[in-house]
């Protein structure tokens, strides 16, 4: 069974940093691209970042480019999102998700971790 | 970026009803359209990919159709567990973008 366990969220001040993690199990992690999607309170879904299976290519939404870094550890089946220079508008539940092979869509999602950026 | 517009934004219906949700991208996306269901406090769940393909384990009362700039999600006979928010998402070009959501509520 595919399982994705998000962690690392919390309360952080504007300008601060946080690192999210996503522990994967139940599939061959290194063969799947992985994605982070966020959802601000009461709002819709926003794609944040994607990394290929090898980790060789990364992609970012304009809203986080230069501040967030996606990475992965294929030996430990873990996905990361390093978030720097956080802003109030980054407040959201962050979901990690496994991308379906060959497509920019996610077929399995973690439970989400809440990031709150506030003084 | 491709803008995705869903209609209606909210919908009230009864158990057993047939409902249809529409998604219109701002430009043609062939059949690169996916539908997700999200219940309060839970992660989204993939229902349909490639406009009309049912994800494994999704009940057959869900169906999708369309191509280009006009897509629909239909639920043939609403069940209590179907009351949720539904999102369309295009996977045609980067960045992948989502519709604003359609909240399906019990009448």
Coordinates of N, CA and C in Angstrom, one line a residue:
Chain A
X1 N 0.9 -1.2 0.0 CA 0.0 0.0 0.0 C 0.9 1.2 0.0
X2 N 0.6 2.2 -0.9 CA 1.3 3.4 -0.9 C 1.0 4.2 0.3
X3 N 2.1 4.7 1.0 CA 1.9 5.6 2.1 C 2.8 6.8 2.0
X4 N 2.3 8.0 2.3 CA 3.1 9.2 2.3 C 2.8 9.9 3.7
X5 N 3.8 10.1 4.4 CA 3.7 10.7 5.8 C 4.4 12.0 5.8
X6 N 3.6 13.1 5.8 CA 4.1 14.5 5.8 C 4.5 14.9 7.3
X7 N 5.5 15.7 7.4 CA 5.8 16.2 8.8 C 6.7 17.4 8.6
X8 N 6.9 18.1 9.8 CA 7.7 19.3 9.8 C 7.1 20.6 9.8
X9 N 5.7 20.7 9.7 CA 5.0 21.9 9.8 C 5.1 22.5 11.2
X10 N 4.6 23.8 11.2 CA 4.6 24.5 12.5 C 4.4 26.0 12.4
X11 N 4.6 26.7 13.5 CA 4.5 28.1 13.5 C 5.9 28.7 13.3
X12 N 6.0 29.7 12.4 CA 7.3 30.3 12.1 C 7.1 31.8 11.9
X13 N 8.0 32.6 12.2 CA 7.9 34.0 12.0 C 8.2 34.4 10.6
X14 N 7.6 35.5 10.1 CA 8.0 36.0 8.7 C 9.5 36.1 8.6
X15 N 10.0 35.7 7.5 CA 11.4 35.7 7.2 C 12.1 34.4 7.7
X16 N 11.4 33.6 8.4 CA 12.0 32.4 9.0 C 12.1 31.2 8.0
X17 N 12.6 30.1 8.5 CA 12.8 28.9 7.6 C 12.1 27.7 8.3
X18 N 11.8 26.7 7.4 CA 11.2 25.5 7.9 C 11.5 24.4 6.9
X19 N 11.7 23.2 7.3 CA 11.9 22.1 6.4 C 10.9 21.0 6.6
X20 N 10.1 20.8 5.5 CA 9.1 19.7 5.5 C 9.7 18.4 5.0
X21 N 9.2 17.3 5.6 CA 9.6 16.0 5.1 C 8.4 15.2 4.7
X22 N 8.7 14.2 3.9 CA 7.6 13.3 3.5 C 8.2 11.9 3.4
X23 N 7.9 11.0 4.3 CA 8.4 9.6 4.3 C 7.5 8.8 3.4
X24 N 8.1 8.1 2.5 CA 7.3 7.3 1.5 C 7.5 5.8 1.7
X25 N 6.5 5.0 1.5 CA 6.6 3.6 1.6 C 5.6 2.9 0.7
X26 N 5.8 1.6 0.4 CA 4.8 0.9 -0.4 C 5.0 1.0 -1.9
X27 N 6.1 1.6 -2.4 CA 6.4 1.7 -3.8 C 7.8 2.0 -4.0
X28 N 8.3 1.8 -5.2 CA 9.7 2.1 -5.5 C 9.9 3.5 -5.7
X29 N 10.3 4.2 -4.6 CA 10.3 5.6 -4.5 C 11.1 6.3 -5.6
X30 N 12.3 5.7 -5.9 CA 13.2 6.4 -6.9 C 12.7 6.5 -8.3
X31 N 11.6 5.7 -8.6 CA 11.1 5.7 -9.9 C 10.0 6.7 -10.2
X32 N 9.6 7.4 -9.1 CA 8.5 8.3 -9.3 C 8.9 9.8 -9.0
X33 N 8.4 10.7 -9.9 CA 8.5 12.1 -9.5 C 7.6 12.4 -8.3
X34 N 8.0 13.3 -7.6 CA 7.2 13.7 -6.4 C 6.9 15.2 -6.4
X35 N 5.9 15.6 -5.7 CA 5.4 16.9 -5.8 C 4.9 17.4 -4.5
X36 N 5.0 18.7 -4.3 CA 4.4 19.4 -3.1 C 3.3 20.3 -3.7
X37 N 2.1 20.2 -3.0 CA 1.0 21.1 -3.3 C 0.5 21.7 -2.0
X38 N 0.1 22.9 -2.0 CA -0.3 23.6 -0.8 C -1.8 24.1 -0.9
X39 N -2.4 24.3 0.2 CA -3.7 24.8 0.3 C -3.8 25.8 1.5
X40 N -4.0 27.1 1.1 CA -4.2 28.1 2.2 C -5.5 27.8 2.8
X41 N -5.7 28.3 4.1 CA -6.9 28.1 4.8 C -8.1 28.5 4.0
X42 N -9.1 27.6 3.8 CA -10.3 27.9 3.1 C -10.2 28.2 1.6
X43 N -9.0 27.9 1.1 CA -8.8 28.2 -0.3 C -8.6 26.9 -1.1
X44 N -8.2 27.1 -2.4 CA -8.1 25.9 -3.3 C -6.6 25.4 -3.3
X45 N -6.4 24.5 -4.2 CA -5.1 23.8 -4.3 C -4.1 24.6 -5.2
X46 N -2.8 24.7 -4.8 CA -1.8 25.4 -5.5 C -0.6 24.5 -5.6
X47 N -0.2 24.2 -6.8 CA 1.1 23.4 -7.0 C 2.2 24.3 -6.6
X48 N 3.2 23.6 -5.9 CA 4.4 24.3 -5.4 C 5.6 23.9 -6.1
X49 N 5.9 22.6 -6.2 CA 7.2 22.1 -6.7 C 7.1 20.7 -7.0
X50 N 7.9 20.3 -8.0 CA 8.1 18.9 -8.4 C 9.5 18.5 -8.6
X51 N 9.9 17.3 -8.3 CA 11.2 16.8 -8.5 C 11.1 15.4 -9.2
X52 N 12.0 15.2 -10.2 CA 12.0 13.9 -10.9 C 12.5 12.8 -10.0
X53 N 12.3 11.6 -10.5 CA 12.7 10.4 -9.7 C 14.1 10.4 -9.3
X54 N 15.0 10.8 -10.2 CA 16.4 10.8 -9.9 C 16.8 12.0 -9.1
X55 N 16.0 13.0 -9.0 CA 16.3 14.2 -8.4 C 17.1 15.2 -9.3
X56 N 17.3 14.8 -10.5 CA 18.1 15.6 -11.4 C 17.4 16.8 -11.9
X57 N 16.1 16.9 -11.9 CA 15.4 18.0 -12.4 C 14.3 18.5 -11.3
X58 N 14.3 19.8 -11.2 CA 13.3 20.3 -10.2 C 12.5 21.5 -10.9
X59 N 11.3 21.7 -10.4 CA 10.4 22.7 -11.0 C 9.7 23.4 -9.8
X60 N 9.5 24.7 -10.0 CA 8.9 25.5 -8.9 C 7.8 26.5 -9.5
X61 N 6.9 26.7 -8.7 CA 5.9 27.8 -8.9 C 6.6 29.1 -8.8
X62 N 6.2 30.1 -9.6 CA 6.9 31.4 -9.5 C 6.8 32.0 -8.1
X63 N 5.7 31.7 -7.4 CA 5.5 32.3 -6.1 C 6.5 31.8 -5.0
X64 N 7.2 30.7 -5.3 CA 8.2 30.2 -4.3 C 9.6 30.1 -4.9
X65 N 9.7 30.4 -6.2 CA 11.0 30.2 -6.8 C 12.1 31.1 -6.1
X66 N 13.2 30.6 -5.8 CA 14.3 31.3 -5.2 C 14.2 31.3 -3.7
X67 N 13.1 30.8 -3.1 CA 12.9 30.7 -1.7 C 12.8 29.3 -1.2
X68 N 12.2 28.5 -2.0 CA 11.9 27.1 -1.6 C 12.9 26.2 -2.4
X69 N 13.3 25.0 -1.8 CA 14.1 24.1 -2.5 C 13.5 22.7 -2.2
X70 N 13.2 22.0 -3.3 CA 12.8 20.6 -3.2 C 13.9 19.7 -3.4
X71 N 14.0 18.6 -2.6 CA 15.0 17.6 -2.7 C 14.5 16.2 -2.3
X72 N 15.3 15.2 -2.5 CA 14.9 13.9 -2.1 C 16.1 13.0 -1.7
X73 N 15.9 12.1 -0.9 CA 16.9 11.1 -0.5 C 16.3 9.7 -0.9
X74 N 16.8 9.2 -2.0 CA 16.2 8.0 -2.5 C 16.7 6.8 -1.7
X75 N 17.8 6.9 -1.0 CA 18.2 5.8 -0.1 C 17.3 5.7 1.1
X76 N 16.7 6.7 1.5 CA 15.8 6.7 2.7 C 14.4 7.0 2.3
X77 N 14.0 7.0 1.1 CA 12.6 7.2 0.6 C 12.0 8.4 1.2
X78 N 12.7 9.5 1.2 CA 12.2 10.7 1.8 C 12.2 11.9 0.9
X79 N 11.2 12.7 0.9 CA 11.1 13.9 0.1 C 11.2 15.1 1.1
X80 N 11.8 16.2 0.6 CA 11.9 17.3 1.4 C 11.5 18.6 0.7
X81 N 11.1 19.6 1.5 CA 10.9 20.9 1.0 C 11.5 21.9 2.0
X82 N 12.6 22.5 1.6 CA 13.2 23.6 2.4 C 12.6 24.9 2.1
X83 N 12.0 25.5 3.1 CA 11.3 26.8 2.8 C 12.0 27.9 3.6
X84 N 12.5 28.9 2.8 CA 13.2 30.0 3.4 C 12.5 31.3 3.2
X85 N 12.9 32.3 3.9 CA 12.3 33.7 3.7 C 10.7 33.6 3.7
X86 N 10.2 32.9 4.6 CA 8.7 32.6 4.6 C 7.9 33.9 4.8
X87 N 6.8 33.9 4.1 CA 5.9 35.1 4.2 C 4.5 34.6 4.7
X88 N 3.7 35.6 5.1 CA 2.4 35.3 5.6 C 1.6 34.5 4.6
X89 N 1.8 34.8 3.3 CA 1.0 34.2 2.3 C 1.4 32.7 2.0
X90 N 2.5 32.3 2.7 CA 2.9 30.9 2.6 C 2.1 30.0 3.6
X91 N 1.4 30.6 4.4 CA 0.6 29.9 5.4 C -0.4 28.9 4.6
X92 N -0.3 27.7 4.9 CA -1.1 26.7 4.2 C -0.8 25.3 4.8
X93 N -1.7 24.4 4.4 CA -1.4 22.9 4.6 C -0.6 22.5 3.3
X94 N 0.5 21.9 3.6 CA 1.4 21.4 2.5 C 1.2 19.9 2.4
X95 N 0.9 19.4 1.2 CA 0.8 18.0 0.9 C 1.9 17.6 0.0
X96 N 2.5 16.4 0.4 CA 3.4 15.8 -0.6 C 2.5 14.8 -1.4
X97 N 2.9 14.5 -2.6 CA 2.2 13.7 -3.5 C 3.1 13.0 -4.4
X98 N 2.7 11.8 -4.8 CA 3.4 11.0 -5.8 C 2.8 11.2 -7.1
X99 N 3.6 11.6 -8.1 CA 3.1 11.8 -9.5 C 2.9 10.5 -10.2
X100 N 1.8 10.4 -10.9 CA 1.5 9.3 -11.7 C 2.5 9.2 -12.9
X101 N 3.0 8.0 -13.2 CA 4.0 7.9 -14.2 C 3.6 8.5 -15.5
X102 N 4.5 9.4 -16.0 CA 4.3 10.0 -17.3 C 3.4 11.2 -17.3
X103 N 2.9 11.6 -16.2 CA 2.0 12.8 -16.2 C 2.1 13.7 -15.0
X104 N 1.7 14.9 -15.3 CA 1.8 16.0 -14.2 C 0.5 15.9 -13.4
X105 N 0.3 14.8 -12.7 CA -0.8 14.7 -11.9 C -0.4 13.7 -10.8
X106 N -1.1 13.8 -9.6 CA -0.7 13.1 -8.4 C -1.8 12.1 -8.0
X107 N -1.3 10.8 -7.9 CA -2.2 9.7 -7.7 C -2.3 9.3 -6.2
X108 N -1.3 9.7 -5.4 CA -1.4 9.4 -4.0 C -0.8 10.6 -3.2
X109 N -1.5 11.0 -2.1 CA -1.2 12.2 -1.3 C -0.9 11.8 0.1
X110 N -0.1 12.6 0.7 CA 0.1 12.5 2.2 C -1.1 13.2 2.9
X111 N -1.0 13.2 4.2 CA -2.1 13.7 5.0 C -2.0 15.2 5.1
X112 N -0.9 15.8 4.8 CA -0.7 17.2 4.9 C -0.1 17.7 6.2
X113 N 0.7 18.7 6.2 CA 1.3 19.3 7.4 C 1.1 20.8 7.3
X114 N 0.6 21.4 8.4 CA 0.2 22.8 8.4 C 1.4 23.7 8.7
X115 N 1.6 24.7 7.9 CA 2.7 25.7 8.1 C 2.0 27.1 8.3
X116 N 2.3 27.7 9.4 CA 1.7 29.0 9.8 C 2.8 30.0 9.9
X117 N 2.7 31.0 9.1 CA 3.7 32.1 9.1 C 3.1 33.3 9.8
X118 N 3.5 33.6 11.0 CA 2.9 34.7 11.7 C 3.9 35.2 12.8
X119 N 3.8 36.6 13.1 CA 4.7 37.1 14.1 C 4.5 36.5 15.5
Chain B
X1 N 0.1 31.2 -17.7 CA -0.5 30.0 -17.1 C -1.9 29.7 -17.6
X2 N -2.3 28.5 -17.6 CA -3.6 28.1 -18.0 C -4.6 28.3 -16.8
X3 N -5.6 29.1 -17.0 CA -6.6 29.3 -15.9 C -7.7 28.3 -16.1
X4 N -8.1 27.7 -15.0 CA -9.1 26.7 -14.9 C -10.4 27.2 -14.2
X5 N -11.5 27.2 -14.9 CA -12.7 27.8 -14.3 C -13.8 26.7 -14.2
X6 N -14.2 26.5 -13.0 CA -15.2 25.4 -12.7 C -16.5 26.1 -12.4
X7 N -17.6 25.4 -12.8 CA -18.9 25.8 -12.5 C -19.8 24.6 -12.2
X8 N -20.7 24.8 -11.3 CA -20.8 25.9 -10.4 C -19.8 25.9 -9.3
X9 N -19.7 27.0 -8.5 CA -18.8 27.0 -7.4 C -19.3 26.2 -6.2
X10 N -20.6 26.1 -6.1 CA -21.3 25.3 -5.1 C -22.6 24.7 -5.7
X11 N -23.0 23.6 -5.1 CA -24.1 22.9 -5.6 C -24.8 22.1 -4.5
X12 N -26.1 22.3 -4.4 CA -26.8 21.5 -3.4 C -27.6 20.4 -4.2
X13 N -27.5 19.2 -3.6 CA -28.2 18.1 -4.3 C -28.6 17.0 -3.2
X14 N -29.4 16.1 -3.6 CA -29.9 15.1 -2.7 C -29.3 13.7 -3.1
X15 N -29.3 12.8 -2.1 CA -28.9 11.5 -2.3 C -29.7 10.9 -3.5
X16 N -29.0 10.3 -4.4 CA -29.7 9.7 -5.6 C -29.7 10.6 -6.8
X17 N -29.5 11.9 -6.6 CA -29.4 12.8 -7.8 C -28.3 12.5 -8.7
X18 N -28.4 13.0 -9.9 CA -27.3 13.0 -10.9 C -26.8 14.5 -10.9
X19 N -25.5 14.6 -10.8 CA -25.0 16.0 -10.9 C -23.8 16.1 -11.9
X20 N -23.7 17.3 -12.4 CA -22.6 17.5 -13.4 C -21.9 18.8 -13.0
X21 N -20.5 18.7 -13.0 CA -19.7 19.8 -12.7 C -18.8 20.0 -14.0
X22 N -18.7 21.3 -14.3 CA -18.0 21.7 -15.6 C -16.7 22.4 -15.2
X23 N -15.7 22.1 -16.1 CA -14.4 22.7 -16.0 C -14.0 23.2 -17.4
X24 N -13.6 24.5 -17.4 CA -13.2 25.1 -18.7 C -11.8 25.8 -18.6
X25 N -10.8 25.2 -19.2 CA -9.5 25.8 -19.2 C -9.5 27.0 -20.2
X26 N -8.5 27.9 -19.9 CA -8.4 29.2 -20.7 C -7.9 28.9 -22.1
X27 N -7.3 27.7 -22.3 CA -6.9 27.4 -23.7 C -7.0 25.9 -23.8
X28 N -6.9 25.4 -25.0 CA -7.1 23.9 -25.2 C -6.0 23.1 -24.5
X29 N -6.4 22.1 -23.9 CA -5.5 21.2 -23.2 C -5.7 19.7 -23.6
X30 N -6.2 19.5 -24.8 CA -6.4 18.2 -25.3 C -7.3 17.4 -24.3
X31 N -6.7 16.3 -23.8 CA -7.5 15.6 -22.8 C -6.7 15.5 -21.5
X32 N -5.8 16.5 -21.3 CA -5.0 16.4 -20.1 C -5.7 17.1 -18.9
X33 N -6.8 16.5 -18.5 CA -7.6 17.0 -17.5 C -7.9 15.9 -16.4
X34 N -7.7 16.3 -15.2 CA -7.9 15.4 -14.1 C -8.8 15.9 -13.0
X35 N -9.5 15.0 -12.3 CA -10.5 15.4 -11.3 C -10.1 14.8 -10.0
X36 N -10.2 15.7 -8.9 CA -9.9 15.2 -7.5 C -11.1 15.5 -6.7
X37 N -11.3 14.7 -5.6 CA -12.3 14.9 -4.6 C -11.6 15.2 -3.3
X38 N -12.1 16.2 -2.6 CA -11.5 16.5 -1.3 C -12.5 16.6 -0.2
X39 N -12.4 15.9 0.9 CA -13.3 16.0 2.0 C -12.7 16.9 3.1
X40 N -13.5 17.5 3.9 CA -12.9 18.4 4.9 C -11.8 17.8 5.8
X41 N -10.7 18.5 5.9 CA -9.6 18.0 6.7 C -8.8 16.8 6.1
X42 N -9.1 16.5 4.9 CA -8.4 15.3 4.3 C -7.7 15.8 3.0
X43 N -6.8 14.9 2.6 CA -6.0 15.2 1.3 C -6.9 14.9 0.1
X44 N -6.6 15.6 -1.0 CA -7.3 15.3 -2.2 C -7.1 13.8 -2.6
X45 N -8.1 13.4 -3.4 CA -8.1 12.0 -3.9 C -8.3 12.0 -5.4
X46 N -7.4 11.4 -6.2 CA -7.6 11.4 -7.6 C -8.8 10.5 -8.0
X47 N -9.7 11.1 -8.8 CA -10.8 10.3 -9.2 C -10.7 9.9 -10.7
X48 N -10.3 10.9 -11.5 CA -10.3 10.7 -13.0 C -9.1 11.3 -13.5
X49 N -8.4 10.7 -14.5 CA -7.3 11.2 -15.1 C -7.4 11.1 -16.7
X50 N -6.8 12.0 -17.4 CA -6.9 11.9 -18.8 C -8.3 12.1 -19.3
X51 N -9.0 13.0 -18.6 CA -10.4 13.4 -18.9 C -11.5 12.4 -18.6
X52 N -11.2 11.1 -18.9 CA -12.3 10.1 -18.8 C -11.9 8.8 -18.1
X53 N -10.6 8.6 -17.7 CA -10.2 7.4 -17.1 C -10.4 7.3 -15.6
X54 N -11.1 6.3 -15.1 CA -11.4 6.2 -13.7 C -10.1 5.6 -13.0
X55 N -9.7 6.3 -11.9 CA -8.6 5.8 -11.1 C -9.1 4.5 -10.4
X56 N -8.1 3.6 -10.2 CA -8.4 2.4 -9.5 C -9.2 2.6 -8.2
X57 N -10.2 1.8 -8.0 CA -11.0 1.9 -6.8 C -12.0 2.9 -6.7
X58 N -12.1 3.8 -7.7 CA -13.2 4.8 -7.8 C -14.5 4.2 -8.3
X59 N -15.6 4.4 -7.6 CA -16.9 3.8 -8.1 C -17.3 4.3 -9.5
X60 N -17.9 3.4 -10.1 CA -18.3 3.6 -11.5 C -19.4 4.7 -11.7
X61 N -20.0 5.2 -10.6 CA -21.0 6.2 -10.7 C -20.3 7.6 -11.1
X62 N -19.0 7.6 -10.9 CA -18.2 8.8 -11.4 C -17.8 8.6 -12.8
X63 N -17.9 9.7 -13.6 CA -17.4 9.6 -15.0 C -17.0 11.0 -15.4
X64 N -16.1 11.0 -16.4 CA -15.6 12.2 -16.9 C -15.6 12.2 -18.4
X65 N -15.7 13.4 -19.0 CA -15.7 13.5 -20.4 C -15.2 14.9 -20.8
X66 N -15.0 15.0 -22.1 CA -14.6 16.3 -22.7 C -13.2 16.3 -23.3
X67 N -12.9 17.3 -24.0 CA -11.6 17.5 -24.6 C -11.5 19.0 -25.0
X68 N -10.2 19.5 -25.2 CA -10.0 20.8 -25.6 C -10.2 21.8 -24.5
X69 N -11.4 22.5 -24.5 CA -11.7 23.5 -23.5 C -13.0 23.3 -22.8
X70 N -13.5 22.1 -22.8 CA -14.8 21.9 -22.2 C -14.8 20.5 -21.6
X71 N -14.9 20.4 -20.3 CA -14.9 19.1 -19.6 C -16.0 19.0 -18.6
X72 N -16.4 17.8 -18.3 CA -17.4 17.6 -17.3 C -17.1 16.4 -16.4
X73 N -17.5 16.5 -15.1 CA -17.5 15.4 -14.2 C -18.9 15.1 -13.8
X74 N -19.3 13.9 -14.0 CA -20.7 13.5 -13.7 C -20.7 12.5 -12.6
X75 N -21.6 12.6 -11.7 CA -21.9 11.6 -10.6 C -23.3 11.1 -10.8
X76 N -23.5 9.8 -11.2 CA -24.7 9.4 -11.7 C -25.8 9.2 -10.6
X77 N -25.5 8.8 -9.4 CA -26.4 8.6 -8.3 C -25.7 9.0 -7.0
X78 N -25.9 10.2 -6.6 CA -25.1 10.6 -5.4 C -25.3 9.8 -4.2
X79 N -24.2 9.5 -3.5 CA -24.2 8.7 -2.3 C -23.8 9.7 -1.2
X80 N -24.1 9.4 0.1 CA -23.8 10.3 1.2 C -22.3 10.6 1.2
X81 N -21.4 9.7 0.9 CA -20.0 9.9 0.9 C -19.5 10.8 -0.2
X82 N -20.3 11.1 -1.2 CA -19.9 11.9 -2.3 C -19.9 13.4 -2.0
X83 N -20.5 13.8 -0.9 CA -20.6 15.2 -0.6 C -19.2 15.7 -0.1
X84 N -18.6 16.6 -1.0 CA -17.2 17.0 -0.9 C -17.0 18.1 -1.8
X85 N -15.7 18.5 -1.9 CA -15.3 19.6 -2.9 C -14.5 18.9 -4.0
X86 N -14.8 19.3 -5.2 CA -14.2 18.7 -6.4 C -13.4 19.7 -7.1
X87 N -12.2 19.3 -7.5 CA -11.3 20.2 -8.2 C -10.9 19.5 -9.6
X88 N -10.8 20.4 -10.6 CA -10.2 19.9 -11.8 C -8.8 20.4 -11.9
X89 N -7.9 19.8 -12.7 CA -6.5 20.2 -12.8 C -6.0 19.8 -14.1
X90 N -5.3 20.8 -14.8 CA -4.7 20.5 -16.1 C -3.3 20.0 -15.9
X91 N -3.0 19.0 -16.7 CA -1.6 18.5 -16.8 C -1.0 18.6 -18.2
X92 N -1.5 19.6 -18.9 CA -1.0 19.9 -20.2 C 0.3 20.7 -20.3
X93 N 0.3 21.7 -19.5 CA 1.5 22.5 -19.5 C 1.9 23.0 -18.1
X94 N 3.1 23.3 -17.9 CA 3.6 23.8 -16.6 C 3.4 25.3 -16.5
X95 N 3.0 25.8 -15.3 CA 2.7 25.1 -14.1 C 1.3 24.4 -14.2
X96 N 1.2 23.2 -13.6 CA -0.1 22.5 -13.5 C -1.0 23.5 -12.6
X97 N -2.2 23.6 -13.0 CA -3.1 24.5 -12.4 C -4.4 23.8 -12.1
X98 N -5.1 24.3 -11.0 CA -6.3 23.7 -10.5 C -7.5 24.7 -10.7
X99 N -8.7 24.2 -10.8 CA -9.8 25.0 -10.7 C -10.0 25.5 -9.3
X100 N -11.0 26.4 -9.1 CA -11.2 26.9 -7.8 C -12.0 26.0 -6.9
X101 N -12.5 25.0 -7.4 CA -13.3 24.0 -6.6 C -14.8 24.1 -6.8
X102 N -15.5 23.0 -6.6 CA -16.9 23.0 -6.6 C -17.3 22.3 -5.3
X103 N -18.0 23.0 -4.4 CA -18.4 22.4 -3.2 C -19.8 21.7 -3.4
X104 N -19.9 20.4 -3.2 CA -21.2 19.7 -3.3 C -21.7 19.4 -2.0
X105 N -22.9 20.0 -1.7 CA -23.5 20.0 -0.4 C -24.8 19.2 -0.5
X106 N -25.2 18.7 0.7 CA -26.5 18.0 0.8 C -27.7 19.0 0.9
X107 N -28.7 18.7 0.0 CA -29.8 19.6 0.0 C -30.7 19.2 1.2

